[in-house]
XYZ file of C-alpha atoms in Angstrom:
378
model
C 24.966 -43.412 -19.789
C 21.771 -41.646 -20.065
C 18.749 -43.313 -21.060
C 16.503 -40.796 -22.212
C 12.749 -42.116 -21.528
C 10.388 -43.609 -24.066
C 6.918 -43.185 -22.336
C 7.374 -39.537 -21.944
C 4.710 -37.529 -23.959
C 3.908 -33.386 -24.276
C 1.283 -31.705 -22.885
C 0.276 -28.667 -24.311
C -0.223 -25.561 -21.604
C -3.768 -25.767 -23.044
C -4.009 -29.239 -22.844
C -2.980 -29.582 -18.092
C -6.140 -30.473 -17.361
C -6.090 -29.065 -13.779
C -3.197 -26.599 -13.480
C -3.297 -23.739 -10.302
C -1.824 -20.785 -12.590
C -0.166 -17.639 -10.260
C 0.020 -13.742 -11.639
C -2.262 -11.650 -13.199
C -2.981 -13.071 -16.806
C -4.815 -11.739 -20.138
C -6.225 -12.265 -23.582
C -2.941 -14.701 -24.371
C -3.139 -18.137 -22.236
C -0.848 -21.175 -24.745
C 1.725 -20.131 -24.274
C 0.836 -18.789 -21.030
C 2.614 -15.394 -20.208
C 4.255 -15.494 -17.121
C 3.978 -11.299 -16.110
C 4.723 -10.664 -12.126
C 8.025 -12.054 -9.648
C 6.202 -14.913 -8.689
C 3.976 -15.645 -11.508
C 4.136 -18.978 -11.833
C 2.310 -22.742 -13.049
C 1.666 -26.162 -10.597
C 0.576 -29.113 -11.436
C 0.488 -32.247 -9.647
C 0.952 -35.319 -11.409
C 1.585 -39.543 -10.453
C 4.934 -40.352 -12.717
C 8.701 -40.715 -12.675
C 9.768 -38.221 -14.618
C 8.758 -34.299 -14.910
C 9.951 -32.054 -17.428
C 8.979 -28.031 -18.128
C 9.092 -26.393 -21.720
C 9.282 -22.623 -21.916
C 10.431 -19.989 -24.043
C 12.567 -16.679 -22.634
C 13.481 -13.777 -24.257
C 15.749 -10.157 -22.946
C 18.073 -7.472 -23.853
C 20.461 -7.047 -20.109
C 18.483 -8.158 -18.064
C 18.338 -12.322 -17.584
C 15.065 -14.611 -17.322
C 15.614 -15.625 -13.772
C 13.279 -18.727 -12.238
C 12.489 -21.088 -9.315
C 10.661 -23.537 -8.664
C 8.883 -25.909 -5.496
C 8.911 -29.534 -5.603
C 5.825 -30.291 -1.911
C 6.120 -26.606 -1.166
C 10.123 -27.675 -1.403
C 12.760 -24.750 -2.569
C 14.616 -26.804 -5.662
C 15.368 -25.516 -7.974
C 16.944 -21.740 -9.515
C 18.331 -20.874 -12.034
C 18.991 -18.150 -14.770
C 17.824 -18.679 -18.109
C 19.681 -17.362 -21.768
C 17.589 -16.224 -24.627
C 15.574 -19.222 -26.744
C 13.721 -21.607 -26.020
C 14.429 -24.423 -22.486
C 12.901 -28.024 -21.740
C 13.991 -28.409 -17.989
C 13.339 -30.872 -15.943
C 12.287 -30.867 -12.834
C 12.941 -34.537 -10.609
C 13.782 -37.904 -12.000
C 13.357 -41.516 -11.179
C 10.558 -40.904 -8.197
C 8.748 -42.896 -7.070
C 5.459 -43.595 -9.750
C 2.439 -43.620 -8.202
C 3.246 -41.181 -5.495
C 1.733 -37.327 -6.577
C 4.124 -35.380 -6.554
C 2.616 -30.607 -6.119
C 5.221 -29.147 -8.787
C 5.840 -25.102 -8.797
C 7.380 -23.252 -11.679
C 8.044 -19.421 -11.029
C 9.218 -16.198 -12.169
C 12.191 -14.247 -10.256
C 12.467 -11.895 -11.636
C 10.002 -9.018 -11.852
C 8.522 -6.815 -14.249
C 10.938 -5.031 -16.251
C 9.740 -1.294 -16.857
C 13.315 -1.269 -18.660
C 13.442 -3.928 -21.284
C 10.888 -4.076 -23.466
C 11.933 -7.887 -24.447
C 12.078 -9.068 -21.687
C 9.585 -12.442 -21.664
C 8.821 -15.914 -20.070
C 6.352 -18.397 -21.781
C 5.232 -21.758 -20.169
C 4.716 -23.986 -23.420
C 4.033 -27.442 -21.732
C 5.249 -30.316 -19.730
C 6.789 -33.161 -20.674
C 5.296 -36.699 -18.309
C 4.964 -40.843 -18.187
C 2.808 -39.665 -16.042
C -0.807 -38.353 -14.810
C -1.937 -34.679 -14.175
C -3.944 -34.297 -10.954
C -6.541 -32.394 -8.592
C -3.979 -29.596 -7.998
C -4.279 -28.443 -3.491
C -6.509 -25.475 -4.023
C -5.914 -22.381 -1.431
C -8.016 -21.036 1.306
C -7.597 -17.117 0.440
C -6.398 -14.491 -2.099
C -4.046 -11.901 -1.784
C -2.933 -9.440 -3.813
C 0.321 -7.381 -2.799
C 1.797 -3.945 -4.514
C 5.052 -2.313 -4.093
C 7.490 -1.516 -5.158
C 11.785 -3.087 -4.828
C 11.140 -4.441 -1.382
C 8.540 -6.606 -2.937
C 9.852 -7.409 -5.559
C 12.888 -9.343 -3.783
C 15.208 -7.613 -4.156
C 18.253 -7.858 -2.252
C 16.969 -11.404 -0.953
C 20.255 -13.080 -3.250
C 23.920 -11.919 -3.437
C 26.007 -11.147 -0.492
C 25.792 -7.088 1.647
C 28.880 -6.259 -0.734
C 27.185 -6.948 -3.874
C 26.268 -2.992 -5.145
C 25.071 -4.167 -8.270
C 21.594 -3.948 -9.931
C 21.242 -6.860 -11.852
C 18.253 -9.424 -12.012
C 19.962 -11.844 -9.426
C 20.307 -10.389 -6.695
C 15.389 -10.164 -7.254
C 13.938 -13.065 -6.020
C 10.496 -14.335 -5.081
C 10.804 -17.621 -3.652
C 12.941 -15.386 -0.541
C 10.530 -12.376 -0.255
C 7.385 -11.622 2.078
C 5.431 -11.985 -0.191
C 6.019 -15.771 -0.623
C 6.469 -16.247 3.087
C 2.752 -14.291 3.492
C 0.823 -15.699 1.138
C 2.434 -19.406 1.672
C 1.577 -19.033 5.697
C -1.302 -18.158 5.074
C -2.441 -20.794 2.435
C -3.363 -18.264 -0.692
C -3.614 -17.481 -4.108
C -1.734 -14.343 -4.888
C -1.019 -12.128 -7.261
C 1.970 -9.581 -7.438
C 2.815 -5.548 -9.025
C 5.676 -4.292 -7.970
C 8.481 -2.414 -9.895
C 12.148 -0.816 -8.225
C 12.531 2.177 -7.511
C 8.870 3.417 -8.301
C 6.297 5.163 -6.002
C 2.723 5.655 -5.380
C 3.562 9.797 -6.668
C 6.401 9.353 -7.707
C 10.284 7.555 -8.908
C 12.983 7.732 -6.731
C 14.787 10.019 -9.004
C 11.422 12.697 -8.537
C 10.746 10.692 -11.504
C 5.818 12.062 -11.942
C 5.954 8.594 -14.549
C 7.150 6.160 -11.918
C 3.921 5.958 -9.780
C 2.118 1.670 -8.743
C -1.348 3.411 -10.151
C -0.604 4.962 -13.322
C 0.022 1.247 -14.003
C -2.499 -1.214 -12.553
C -5.120 -1.360 -14.332
C -3.143 -2.408 -16.977
C -2.937 -6.650 -17.499
C 0.658 -5.363 -17.033
C 1.496 -2.060 -17.824
C 4.946 -2.271 -16.176
C 6.174 -3.478 -19.792
C 6.537 -1.849 -23.436
C 7.349 -2.621 -27.047
C 5.951 -4.382 -29.560
C 6.099 -8.345 -27.218
C 4.441 -7.491 -24.511
C 0.895 -5.694 -27.077
C 0.866 -8.737 -28.941
C 0.249 -10.845 -24.937
C -2.114 -8.623 -24.034
C 0.372 -6.733 -21.155
C -1.178 -3.182 -22.165
C -5.007 -3.830 -22.222
C -7.038 -3.742 -19.820
C -7.082 -6.481 -17.074
C -10.327 -7.738 -15.912
C -10.464 -7.279 -12.235
C -14.185 -9.904 -11.619
C -11.351 -12.752 -12.591
C -10.028 -12.472 -9.352
C -11.156 -10.726 -6.857
C -8.387 -10.590 -4.095
C -9.763 -11.293 -0.320
C -7.191 -8.897 0.998
C -4.977 -6.178 -0.693
C -1.691 -5.841 0.542
C 0.021 -2.135 -0.280
C 4.557 -1.928 0.498
C 4.507 1.484 -1.090
C 6.611 4.880 0.069
C 9.655 4.134 0.097
C 10.683 5.843 -2.815
C 8.265 8.684 -2.653
C 10.327 9.367 0.867
C 13.123 8.821 -0.850
C 12.705 11.202 -4.508
C 12.194 14.245 -1.081
C 16.428 13.995 -1.048
C 17.681 13.372 -4.373
C 17.922 16.683 -7.880
C 15.365 16.970 -9.742
C 13.645 15.202 -12.874
C 12.479 16.810 -16.772
C 10.548 14.139 -18.498
C 12.078 13.700 -21.397
C 8.709 14.020 -23.213
C 7.192 17.174 -21.885
C 10.256 19.317 -20.986
C 8.392 19.515 -18.065
C 10.933 19.491 -13.855
C 9.196 17.616 -11.366
C 11.136 17.533 -7.350
C 9.748 16.642 -3.982
C 11.371 19.929 -1.839
C 12.316 19.509 1.961
C 12.491 22.702 3.687
C 16.393 24.985 4.365
C 15.286 22.144 8.316
C 14.918 19.646 6.779
C 11.494 19.090 6.962
C 9.006 18.001 3.878
C 7.923 20.759 2.156
C 4.656 20.870 2.588
C 3.485 21.806 -1.119
C 4.998 18.143 -2.378
C 4.188 16.648 0.811
C 0.310 16.650 -0.307
C 1.223 15.626 -3.570
C 1.954 12.200 -1.544
C -1.360 12.538 -0.046
C -3.132 12.931 -2.738
C -1.662 9.849 -3.918
C -2.020 7.666 -1.509
C -5.989 8.777 -1.078
C -6.608 8.592 -4.834
C -4.707 4.428 -4.918
C -7.131 3.695 -2.413
C -10.311 4.749 -4.161
C -9.562 3.036 -7.314
C -7.407 -0.590 -5.396
C -11.754 -0.102 -4.103
C -13.527 0.161 -7.438
C -11.975 -2.719 -8.592
C -11.811 -4.866 -5.300
C -15.554 -4.738 -3.787
C -14.230 -6.566 -0.187
C -11.126 -7.003 -0.089
C -9.916 -5.747 2.799
C -6.591 -3.271 2.362
C -4.021 -2.572 4.321
C -1.007 -0.409 3.538
C 2.499 -1.480 5.118
C 5.422 0.448 5.131
C 8.115 0.286 6.668
C 11.681 -2.237 6.007
C 13.569 1.320 5.183
C 12.821 3.974 7.033
C 9.655 5.437 9.269
C 10.366 9.745 7.503
C 5.727 9.236 5.231
C 4.609 6.720 7.993
C 2.877 9.900 9.596
C 1.795 11.656 5.829
C 0.566 7.996 4.579
C -1.819 7.890 7.472
C -3.402 11.206 7.466
C -4.304 9.914 3.688
C -5.275 6.630 4.626
C -7.700 8.371 7.537
C -8.826 11.334 5.255
C -9.916 8.916 2.332
C -11.705 6.099 5.892
C -13.994 10.174 6.639
C -14.754 11.131 3.196
C -16.012 7.651 2.097
C -16.906 5.710 5.308
C -15.000 2.913 4.031
C -13.723 0.793 7.469
C -12.114 -1.742 5.042
C -9.017 -0.267 5.275
C -6.107 -0.911 7.487
C -1.933 0.403 7.850
C 0.841 -1.427 9.606
C 4.420 -0.484 10.227
C 6.581 -3.097 8.882
C 10.137 -3.611 11.211
C 12.837 -1.966 10.242
C 16.038 -3.140 8.993
C 18.585 -3.688 10.871
C 21.640 -3.950 10.385
C 21.705 -8.220 10.175
C 18.908 -8.012 7.871
C 19.975 -6.046 4.787
C 20.899 -8.060 1.530
C 22.552 -6.894 -1.478
C 22.638 -3.314 -3.146
C 21.398 -1.897 0.129
C 18.017 -4.018 1.056
C 16.690 -6.641 2.856
C 17.496 -9.820 2.439
C 15.667 -12.240 3.345
C 16.547 -12.490 7.243
C 14.159 -8.721 6.957
C 11.366 -10.451 5.386
C 11.275 -13.639 7.725
C 10.315 -10.901 10.830
C 8.302 -7.806 8.475
C 5.986 -11.057 6.829
C 5.937 -12.612 10.961
C 3.951 -9.295 11.732
C 2.580 -9.405 8.022
C 0.373 -13.074 8.688
C -0.432 -12.117 12.449
C -1.717 -9.018 11.113
C -4.197 -10.788 7.295
C -4.010 -14.112 9.589
C -7.197 -12.322 12.712
C -9.009 -9.958 9.384
C -9.140 -12.629 7.539
C -10.798 -15.620 9.908
C -13.093 -12.802 10.919
C -14.703 -11.861 7.728
C -15.123 -15.943 7.698
């Protein structure tokens, strides 16, 4: 028969003396909102038993979370709306320190204004200890690839569901671990640097980058401060990894999109021979340049690397030409570009997206590149 641990005591999140917080935070830190995929909290504790108390809400897209014990993933599961007390470990050696990281698997959901994940605190029978610090800080900016869409599920699974998205298996997590880096992630499936996959001009990452979590809408988002201007001085990255362009490419092969609020129609066009219409291609190039200007404005010393690939290379030349134009006009040399390996047939996961194998191959390329850049700056 299960016997509750009478020695457990409850500690609110604001009273935890040592913790690592992953991901952007705004004015509200108690309860602690986990806003993006990979956003999480990490503690090191003694004791036999540890629980975490969270609150979730959602409409269609249920919240998915995961947790690691001493760097090894121990659990991944769905949380339905409500309050939850989750056991992270039991019956472990009391005096041995254990590092536990609990994080959000699901991206910020622009299509579900009810989605939220709040960490209220912990219950434990031991003590909090100092949490290991990290060597670097890296910001990852991207689309469904950076959201880890397809990293779970079979190749035959084609539904667009929250359970197929995972930070735990994506290249950003793999890269951060290999480089001992703290990280922030800003990503949204279907969005681009200029427009979304379906020509929706509203779905571009630069338009939300300067907010705490501009991808989230609704009353709950406003109450949590997601619509506020983000304080960039609170967390300055050593490197910024931008992985955008895949959806801008797809838009050239989709029908026009009319914005309901304005009635204006947008359409990335192809020439009769199948090549990109030059004027529309310039929209993408200008968006790349403008975003680089924005990134540098808020991150003065970070090395910026634009990654592209994993799902095709058709915009490689326009992106690199835009980067070169930016470098020439600004004199900013602390920027680079790398092509990530394309996803092969055996590298796909669900929803025709790169699977875990593809993410691991891409991360190896990125790790080698960043290691050289970051170590060279020390």
